Coordinates of C-alpha atoms in Angstrom, one line a residue:
M753 CA -178.0 -50.2 -77.5
A754 CA -177.0 -49.4 -81.0
S755 CA -173.4 -50.1 -82.0
T756 CA -171.1 -47.5 -83.5
P757 CA -171.0 -48.0 -87.3
L758 CA -167.6 -48.8 -88.8
R759 CA -168.0 -46.1 -91.4
P760 CA -169.7 -42.7 -90.8
E761 CA -172.0 -43.1 -93.8
D762 CA -173.4 -46.3 -92.3
E763 CA -175.0 -44.5 -89.3
R764 CA -178.6 -45.7 -88.6
L765 CA -181.2 -43.1 -87.8
S766 CA -184.8 -43.4 -86.7
F767 CA -187.6 -43.6 -89.4
G768 CA -188.7 -40.0 -88.5
Q769 CA -185.2 -38.6 -88.9
L770 CA -184.6 -40.5 -92.1
L771 CA -187.9 -39.1 -93.6
V772 CA -187.2 -35.5 -92.5
Y773 CA -183.6 -35.4 -93.5
G774 CA -184.3 -37.2 -96.8
T775 CA -187.2 -34.7 -97.6
Q776 CA -184.8 -31.8 -96.9
H777 CA -182.4 -33.3 -99.5
I778 CA -185.2 -33.4 -102.1
L779 CA -186.4 -29.9 -101.4
T780 CA -182.9 -28.7 -101.9
M781 CA -182.5 -30.2 -105.3
Y782 CA -186.0 -30.1 -106.6
G783 CA -185.7 -26.8 -108.5
G784 CA -182.6 -28.0 -110.3
L785 CA -184.2 -31.4 -111.0
I786 CA -187.2 -30.0 -112.9
A787 CA -185.4 -27.3 -114.8
P788 CA -183.7 -29.6 -117.5
P789 CA -186.9 -31.2 -118.7
L790 CA -188.7 -27.8 -118.8
I791 CA -185.9 -26.3 -120.9
V792 CA -185.4 -29.3 -123.3
G793 CA -189.1 -29.9 -123.6
A794 CA -189.7 -26.3 -124.6
A795 CA -186.8 -26.4 -127.1
A796 CA -188.4 -29.6 -128.7
G797 CA -191.8 -27.8 -129.0
L798 CA -193.6 -30.3 -126.8
S799 CA -197.0 -29.7 -125.4
A800 CA -197.6 -29.0 -121.7
P801 CA -198.8 -32.6 -121.0
D802 CA -195.7 -34.0 -122.7
I803 CA -193.4 -31.7 -120.8
G804 CA -195.2 -33.0 -117.7
L805 CA -194.3 -36.5 -118.7
L806 CA -190.6 -35.5 -118.9
I807 CA -190.7 -33.9 -115.5
T808 CA -192.4 -36.9 -113.9
A809 CA -190.0 -39.3 -115.5
G810 CA -187.0 -37.3 -114.4
I811 CA -188.3 -37.3 -110.8
F812 CA -188.9 -41.1 -110.9
I813 CA -185.5 -41.9 -112.4
S814 CA -183.7 -39.6 -110.1
G815 CA -185.3 -41.5 -107.1
L816 CA -184.3 -44.9 -108.5
A817 CA -180.7 -43.6 -109.2
T818 CA -180.4 -42.1 -105.7
L819 CA -181.5 -45.4 -104.2
L820 CA -179.0 -47.3 -106.3
Q821 CA -176.1 -45.0 -105.6
S822 CA -176.7 -44.7 -101.8
L823 CA -177.7 -48.3 -101.0
G824 CA -175.8 -50.1 -103.8
L825 CA -176.6 -53.3 -105.7
G826 CA -173.6 -55.6 -106.3
P827 CA -171.0 -53.6 -108.3
F828 CA -173.4 -50.7 -108.8
G829 CA -173.4 -47.8 -106.3
A830 CA -170.8 -46.0 -104.2
R831 CA -172.8 -46.5 -101.0
L832 CA -172.3 -42.9 -100.1
P833 CA -174.8 -40.1 -99.2
I834 CA -175.0 -39.0 -102.9
V835 CA -178.2 -37.6 -104.4
Q836 CA -178.7 -38.3 -108.1
G837 CA -180.7 -36.0 -110.4
I838 CA -181.0 -34.9 -114.0
S839 CA -177.7 -33.4 -115.1
F840 CA -177.4 -29.8 -116.1
A841 CA -174.2 -30.6 -118.0
S842 CA -176.3 -32.3 -120.7
V843 CA -178.9 -29.5 -121.2
S844 CA -177.1 -27.5 -123.9
T845 CA -176.3 -30.5 -126.1
M846 CA -179.9 -31.9 -125.7
V847 CA -181.3 -28.5 -126.6
S848 CA -179.3 -28.4 -129.8
I849 CA -180.4 -31.9 -130.8
A850 CA -184.1 -31.5 -129.7
S851 CA -184.6 -28.1 -131.3
R852 CA -183.6 -29.6 -134.7
D853 CA -185.0 -33.2 -134.6
G854 CA -187.1 -33.5 -131.4
V855 CA -186.6 -35.6 -128.3
R856 CA -186.4 -39.1 -129.9
P857 CA -182.8 -38.7 -131.2
V858 CA -181.9 -37.3 -127.7
F859 CA -183.2 -40.5 -126.1
G860 CA -181.3 -42.7 -128.6
A861 CA -178.1 -40.8 -128.0
I862 CA -178.5 -41.1 -124.2
L863 CA -179.1 -44.9 -124.5
V864 CA -175.9 -45.5 -126.5
A865 CA -173.7 -43.0 -124.5
G866 CA -174.9 -44.5 -121.2
V867 CA -173.8 -48.0 -122.3
I868 CA -170.4 -46.6 -123.3
G869 CA -170.2 -44.9 -119.9
V870 CA -170.9 -48.2 -118.1
I871 CA -168.2 -49.9 -120.0
L872 CA -165.7 -47.1 -119.3
S873 CA -166.5 -46.8 -115.6
S874 CA -163.8 -49.2 -114.3
F875 CA -161.0 -47.6 -116.4
F876 CA -162.2 -44.1 -115.6
A877 CA -162.1 -44.8 -111.9
H878 CA -158.4 -45.6 -112.0
L879 CA -157.9 -42.0 -112.7
V880 CA -158.7 -41.3 -109.0
R881 CA -154.9 -41.2 -108.3
L882 CA -154.7 -38.2 -110.5
F883 CA -156.9 -36.3 -108.1
P884 CA -154.7 -35.3 -105.1
P885 CA -155.9 -32.5 -102.7
V886 CA -154.6 -29.7 -105.0
V887 CA -156.8 -31.0 -107.8
T888 CA -159.9 -32.0 -105.8
G889 CA -159.8 -28.8 -103.8
T890 CA -159.8 -26.7 -106.9
I891 CA -162.6 -28.8 -108.5
I892 CA -164.8 -28.6 -105.4
T893 CA -164.3 -24.9 -105.2
V894 CA -165.3 -24.4 -108.9
I895 CA -168.3 -26.7 -108.3
G896 CA -169.6 -24.3 -105.7
I897 CA -168.8 -21.2 -107.6
S898 CA -170.4 -22.5 -110.8
L899 CA -173.6 -23.3 -108.9
L900 CA -174.0 -19.8 -107.3
P901 CA -175.3 -18.1 -110.4
V902 CA -178.2 -20.6 -110.4
S903 CA -179.1 -19.4 -106.9
F904 CA -178.8 -15.8 -108.0
D905 CA -181.2 -16.4 -110.9
W906 CA -183.6 -18.1 -108.4
A907 CA -183.3 -15.1 -106.0
L908 CA -184.3 -12.8 -108.9
G909 CA -187.4 -14.9 -109.5
G910 CA -186.2 -17.5 -111.9
A911 CA -184.7 -16.9 -115.4
G912 CA -187.4 -15.8 -117.8
A913 CA -190.1 -15.5 -115.1
K914 CA -192.5 -12.6 -115.0
G915 CA -191.2 -10.0 -112.5
Y916 CA -187.6 -11.2 -112.9
G917 CA -185.4 -8.9 -110.8
D918 CA -188.2 -7.5 -108.7
P919 CA -186.9 -6.2 -105.4
G920 CA -189.6 -8.2 -103.6
N921 CA -188.1 -11.4 -105.0
I922 CA -184.7 -10.5 -103.6
A923 CA -186.3 -9.6 -100.3
L924 CA -188.0 -13.0 -100.1
A925 CA -184.7 -14.7 -100.9
G926 CA -183.0 -12.6 -98.2
L927 CA -185.7 -13.5 -95.7
T928 CA -185.2 -17.2 -96.4
L929 CA -181.5 -16.8 -96.0
L930 CA -181.9 -14.9 -92.8
V931 CA -184.1 -17.6 -91.2
I932 CA -181.6 -20.2 -92.1
L933 CA -178.8 -18.2 -90.6
V934 CA -180.7 -17.4 -87.4
I935 CA -181.8 -21.0 -86.8
S936 CA -178.2 -22.2 -87.4
R937 CA -176.9 -19.7 -84.8
L938 CA -179.6 -20.0 -82.1
F939 CA -180.3 -23.8 -82.2
Q940 CA -178.2 -26.9 -82.0
G941 CA -178.6 -30.6 -82.9
F942 CA -181.8 -31.7 -84.6
V943 CA -183.3 -28.2 -85.2
S944 CA -180.1 -26.7 -86.5
R945 CA -179.7 -29.5 -89.0
L946 CA -183.1 -28.7 -90.4
S947 CA -182.3 -25.0 -90.9
I948 CA -182.5 -25.3 -94.7
L949 CA -185.9 -27.0 -94.6
I950 CA -187.3 -24.7 -92.0
G951 CA -186.0 -21.6 -93.9
M952 CA -187.7 -22.8 -97.1
I953 CA -191.0 -23.5 -95.3
A954 CA -190.9 -20.1 -93.7
G955 CA -190.1 -18.4 -97.0
T956 CA -192.9 -20.2 -98.7
L957 CA -195.4 -19.3 -96.0
V958 CA -194.5 -15.6 -96.2
A959 CA -194.7 -15.8 -100.0
I960 CA -198.3 -16.9 -100.1
P961 CA -200.0 -13.8 -98.7
W962 CA -197.4 -11.7 -100.5
G963 CA -198.7 -13.1 -103.8
K964 CA -195.4 -14.7 -104.7
A965 CA -196.4 -18.3 -104.4
D966 CA -199.0 -19.9 -106.7
F967 CA -200.5 -23.2 -105.7
G968 CA -203.3 -22.9 -108.2
A969 CA -202.0 -25.7 -110.5
V970 CA -201.6 -28.2 -107.7
G971 CA -205.1 -29.7 -108.3
H972 CA -204.8 -30.0 -112.0
G973 CA -203.6 -33.3 -113.5
P974 CA -203.6 -36.9 -112.3
V975 CA -203.0 -37.8 -108.7
V976 CA -201.3 -41.1 -109.4
S977 CA -199.4 -41.9 -112.6
L978 CA -196.7 -44.4 -113.6
P979 CA -194.2 -42.9 -116.1
P980 CA -195.0 -44.8 -119.4
V981 CA -192.3 -46.7 -121.3
F982 CA -191.3 -44.8 -124.4
G983 CA -194.3 -42.5 -123.8
L984 CA -192.8 -39.9 -126.1
G985 CA -191.8 -42.3 -128.8
T986 CA -189.2 -44.9 -129.4
P987 CA -185.5 -43.8 -129.6
V988 CA -183.9 -42.7 -132.9
F989 CA -180.2 -43.4 -133.3
D990 CA -178.3 -40.5 -135.0
A991 CA -174.5 -40.8 -135.2
G992 CA -173.8 -37.1 -134.7
A993 CA -176.1 -37.0 -131.7
I994 CA -174.5 -40.1 -130.2
V995 CA -171.0 -38.6 -130.5
A996 CA -172.1 -35.4 -128.9
M997 CA -173.8 -37.2 -126.1
T998 CA -170.9 -39.5 -125.5
I999 CA -168.7 -36.4 -124.9
V1000 CA -171.3 -35.1 -122.5
V1001 CA -171.3 -38.4 -120.6
L1002 CA -167.5 -38.2 -120.1
V1003 CA -168.1 -34.7 -118.7
I1004 CA -170.8 -36.0 -116.4
M1005 CA -168.5 -38.8 -115.3
T1006 CA -165.8 -36.3 -114.5
E1007 CA -168.2 -34.2 -112.4
T1008 CA -169.6 -37.3 -110.6
M1009 CA -166.1 -38.5 -109.8
A1010 CA -165.4 -35.1 -108.3
D1011 CA -168.6 -35.2 -106.2
L1012 CA -167.8 -38.7 -105.0
I1013 CA -164.3 -37.6 -103.9
A1014 CA -165.8 -34.4 -102.3
I1015 CA -168.4 -36.3 -100.3
G1016 CA -165.8 -38.7 -99.2
Q1017 CA -163.8 -35.8 -97.7
I1018 CA -166.8 -34.3 -96.1
V1019 CA -168.0 -37.6 -94.6
D1020 CA -164.3 -38.5 -93.7
T1021 CA -164.5 -41.9 -95.3
P1022 CA -162.1 -43.6 -97.8
V1023 CA -163.0 -43.3 -101.5
D1024 CA -160.7 -45.5 -103.6
H1025 CA -160.8 -46.3 -107.3
K1026 CA -163.1 -49.3 -106.6
R1027 CA -165.7 -47.2 -104.9
V1028 CA -165.4 -44.5 -107.6
A1029 CA -166.0 -47.2 -110.2
N1030 CA -169.1 -48.5 -108.4
G1031 CA -170.4 -44.9 -108.2
L1032 CA -169.7 -44.2 -111.9
R1033 CA -171.2 -47.5 -112.9
A1034 CA -174.5 -46.7 -111.0
D1035 CA -174.5 -43.2 -112.5
M1036 CA -174.2 -44.6 -116.1
L1037 CA -176.7 -47.4 -115.5
S1038 CA -179.2 -44.9 -114.4
T1039 CA -178.4 -42.8 -117.5
T1040 CA -178.9 -45.8 -119.7
V1041 CA -182.3 -46.6 -118.2
A1042 CA -183.5 -43.0 -118.1
P1043 CA -184.7 -42.6 -121.8
V1044 CA -186.8 -45.8 -121.5
F1045 CA -189.1 -43.8 -119.2
G1046 CA -188.6 -40.5 -121.0
A1047 CA -185.9 -39.0 -118.8
F1048 CA -182.4 -37.6 -119.3
P1049 CA -178.9 -38.4 -118.0
A1050 CA -178.5 -38.6 -114.3
S1051 CA -175.6 -37.4 -112.3
A1052 CA -174.6 -36.5 -108.7
F1053 CA -176.1 -33.3 -107.4
A1054 CA -173.4 -31.0 -106.0
Q1055 CA -175.9 -28.9 -104.0
N1056 CA -176.7 -31.9 -101.9
V1057 CA -173.0 -32.4 -101.2
G1058 CA -173.2 -29.0 -99.7
L1059 CA -176.2 -30.0 -97.6
V1060 CA -174.3 -32.9 -96.1
A1061 CA -171.5 -30.4 -95.2
I1062 CA -173.9 -28.0 -93.6
T1063 CA -176.1 -30.4 -91.6
G1064 CA -173.4 -32.9 -90.7
I1065 CA -175.9 -35.8 -91.5
K1066 CA -173.5 -38.3 -93.1
S1067 CA -175.9 -41.3 -93.2
R1068 CA -176.4 -42.7 -96.7
F1069 CA -179.7 -44.1 -95.4
A1070 CA -181.0 -40.5 -95.0
V1071 CA -180.2 -39.9 -98.7
A1072 CA -181.8 -43.2 -99.6
A1073 CA -185.0 -42.1 -97.8
G1074 CA -184.9 -39.0 -100.0
G1075 CA -184.6 -41.3 -103.0
G1076 CA -187.7 -43.1 -101.9
V1077 CA -189.5 -39.8 -101.6
L1078 CA -188.5 -39.0 -105.1
V1079 CA -189.8 -42.3 -106.4
L1080 CA -193.1 -41.5 -104.7
L1081 CA -193.2 -38.0 -106.2
G1082 CA -192.6 -39.6 -109.6
L1083 CA -195.6 -41.9 -109.0
V1084 CA -197.8 -39.3 -107.4
P1085 CA -197.5 -36.1 -109.5
L1086 CA -199.7 -34.3 -107.0
F1087 CA -196.9 -34.2 -104.5
G1088 CA -194.5 -33.1 -107.2
R1089 CA -196.8 -30.2 -108.1
V1090 CA -196.9 -29.1 -104.5
V1091 CA -193.1 -29.1 -104.2
A1092 CA -192.7 -27.4 -107.6
A1093 CA -194.9 -24.5 -106.3
I1094 CA -192.1 -23.4 -103.9
P1095 CA -191.2 -19.9 -105.1
A1096 CA -187.9 -19.6 -107.0
P1097 CA -186.7 -16.8 -104.6
V1098 CA -187.0 -19.1 -101.6
L1099 CA -184.8 -21.7 -103.5
G1100 CA -182.4 -18.8 -104.2
G1101 CA -182.0 -17.9 -100.6
A1102 CA -181.3 -21.5 -99.6
G1103 CA -179.0 -22.0 -102.6
I1104 CA -176.6 -19.2 -101.5
V1105 CA -175.9 -21.2 -98.3
L1106 CA -175.8 -24.6 -100.0
F1107 CA -173.7 -23.7 -103.1
G1108 CA -171.4 -21.4 -101.1
S1109 CA -170.7 -24.2 -98.6
V1110 CA -169.5 -26.4 -101.5
A1111 CA -167.0 -23.7 -102.5
A1112 CA -166.0 -23.3 -98.9
S1113 CA -165.3 -27.1 -98.6
G1114 CA -163.0 -26.8 -101.6
I1115 CA -161.2 -23.9 -100.0
R1116 CA -160.8 -25.9 -96.8
T1117 CA -159.2 -28.7 -98.8
L1118 CA -156.8 -26.2 -100.6
S1119 CA -155.8 -24.8 -97.2
R1120 CA -154.2 -28.2 -96.4
V1121 CA -152.1 -28.3 -99.6
E1122 CA -148.3 -27.8 -99.5
Y1123 CA -147.5 -24.7 -101.6
A1124 CA -143.8 -24.0 -100.6
D1125 CA -141.1 -24.9 -103.1
N1126 CA -143.5 -26.3 -105.8
L1127 CA -145.9 -25.0 -108.4
N1128 CA -149.2 -26.0 -106.7
L1129 CA -150.1 -22.3 -106.6
V1130 CA -150.0 -22.1 -110.4
V1131 CA -152.1 -25.3 -110.6
V1132 CA -154.8 -23.7 -108.5
A1133 CA -154.6 -20.3 -110.1
V1134 CA -154.8 -21.4 -113.7
S1135 CA -157.4 -24.1 -113.0
L1136 CA -159.7 -21.7 -111.1
G1137 CA -159.3 -19.2 -114.0
M1138 CA -160.3 -21.9 -116.6
G1139 CA -163.2 -22.9 -114.4
M1140 CA -164.4 -19.3 -114.2
V1141 CA -164.4 -18.7 -118.0
P1142 CA -167.8 -20.2 -118.8
I1143 CA -169.3 -18.6 -115.6
A1144 CA -168.0 -15.1 -116.4
R1145 CA -168.3 -15.3 -120.2
P1146 CA -170.8 -18.0 -121.2
H1147 CA -170.2 -17.6 -124.9
F1148 CA -166.4 -17.8 -124.7
W1149 CA -166.2 -21.1 -126.5
D1150 CA -169.1 -20.8 -128.9
K1151 CA -167.0 -20.7 -132.1
F1152 CA -164.9 -23.7 -131.2
P1153 CA -165.6 -27.2 -132.4
S1154 CA -168.6 -28.7 -130.6
G1155 CA -166.5 -31.4 -128.9
V1156 CA -164.2 -28.8 -127.4
A1157 CA -167.0 -26.5 -126.5
V1158 CA -169.0 -29.3 -124.7
V1159 CA -166.1 -29.9 -122.4
L1160 CA -164.9 -26.4 -121.8
D1161 CA -168.4 -24.9 -121.5
S1162 CA -168.7 -26.6 -118.1
G1163 CA -166.6 -24.8 -115.5
I1164 CA -166.4 -28.0 -113.5
S1165 CA -165.0 -30.1 -116.3
A1166 CA -162.7 -27.3 -117.6
A1167 CA -161.2 -26.9 -114.1
A1168 CA -160.9 -30.7 -113.7
V1169 CA -159.1 -31.2 -117.0
T1170 CA -156.8 -28.2 -116.4
A1171 CA -155.9 -29.2 -112.8
V1172 CA -155.2 -32.8 -113.7
L1173 CA -152.9 -31.9 -116.6
L1174 CA -151.1 -29.2 -114.8
N1175 CA -150.6 -31.4 -111.7
L1176 CA -149.1 -34.1 -114.0
F1177 CA -146.9 -31.5 -115.8
F1178 CA -145.6 -29.8 -112.6
D1179 CA -145.7 -32.4 -109.9
R1180 CA -145.6 -35.9 -111.6
W1181 CA -143.3 -35.5 -114.5
R1182 CA -140.0 -36.0 -112.8
A1183 CA -137.9 -35.2 -115.8
L1184 CA -139.0 -31.5 -115.7
Q1185 CA -138.5 -31.0 -111.9
K1186 CA -135.7 -28.6 -110.9
A1187 CA -133.6 -28.4 -107.8
K1188 CA -134.7 -24.8 -107.3
P1189 CA -138.3 -23.7 -107.4
S1190 CA -139.8 -21.4 -109.9
V1191 CA -140.4 -17.8 -109.1
F1192 CA -144.1 -18.7 -109.1
A1193 CA -143.7 -21.1 -106.2
A1194 CA -145.1 -19.9 -102.9
A1195 CA -142.5 -18.9 -100.4
P1196 CA -142.4 -20.4 -96.9
D1197 CA -144.5 -18.6 -94.3
E1198 CA -143.0 -15.8 -92.1
R1199 CA -141.7 -18.3 -89.6
G1200 CA -139.6 -19.9 -92.3
T1201 CA -141.7 -23.1 -92.3
P1202 CA -143.8 -24.4 -95.2
L1203 CA -147.6 -24.7 -94.9
P1204 CA -149.0 -28.0 -93.5
E1205 CA -148.9 -30.8 -96.0
A1206 CA -152.2 -32.3 -97.1

């Protein structure tokens, strides 16, 4: 008889369950995983085979990073159900470098910035005390909201795709979403937890006779291939590119720390500064190794945080199984081409549930915050507003210095910086606190009692 684990994330599952739940994690994040190398490779003017190398390397490194983060190795890894993948936060900076000088300066900048990130991890983790529920709830909410436009683009067919916006694409996304919702409502236990996977399979099967799924490219290319070391050239170290990428790495660390805290709340397990440091250290080590194989910075994937919340599968070993699947996909490009053939609208339908659930988790955290006789309401309001700026107006910060724009162009990092600073200003700086609350403080509820304290 199996003993009850001391921590929820240490739950042991059967091999079949690990494989199925791990595969579901990979299907959930696969579209977001292959997008950065496609975008950066095109900006650098690489050929199709070279872009294929970027994709394969990204899959391979993401698998190794996921294994390191979920299983841990000494001081590396938070040992939480966190899936690692190629970071979206770094795409705009890499595009600006690659479009001018190619990918080699990108790789050099990532190498140096990753080492700096490893060194800063322990110090950065001590900032965890600056993330009370009013801050974490706001950040988690913005994470979900900032990801939703990605699912909308997928539902329309994928940005730049032929037939983008076709009603048939939206219908396919809606069908996928409907299957997920019906299964979640009618079934319980194992089947219900596979609702995302079943919905994506059903959507893909419907898309094939509809002409919206193309598996023609699956048979082209090698079946087995190991990502070559410096296959796209040795790194070039450019000072400007290194400074820009270091700023990006700090943004990635902020986002990863928020995801670590979020998954801790979802799993209901303690996440202290030591655990955050281990998680950041693994994140940055993976980022440092990535350019050796021709890959880009790795970070925690927020959509998989949402999957944990939806399925209730808290075992880090399930995520580790997904990491193993990613490593295999990186070594066997044939499998990767099959998964890559899943139509974008199918990913969009699933993404609405996944990304929306992340936002809902943040709202749940905010519901437990004390708002009476303080300025937490202002902290949430202004931080949400700052996080929404790059989502609603993507070019808002374009004319600002690049260092400012890199930070504020990410809704997640903009909300995090704002929430932390406002929380310090209003709630931690005792010299400015007054006996009577501001007019912006939330009043007690109609029974005359404040809301429950977090």
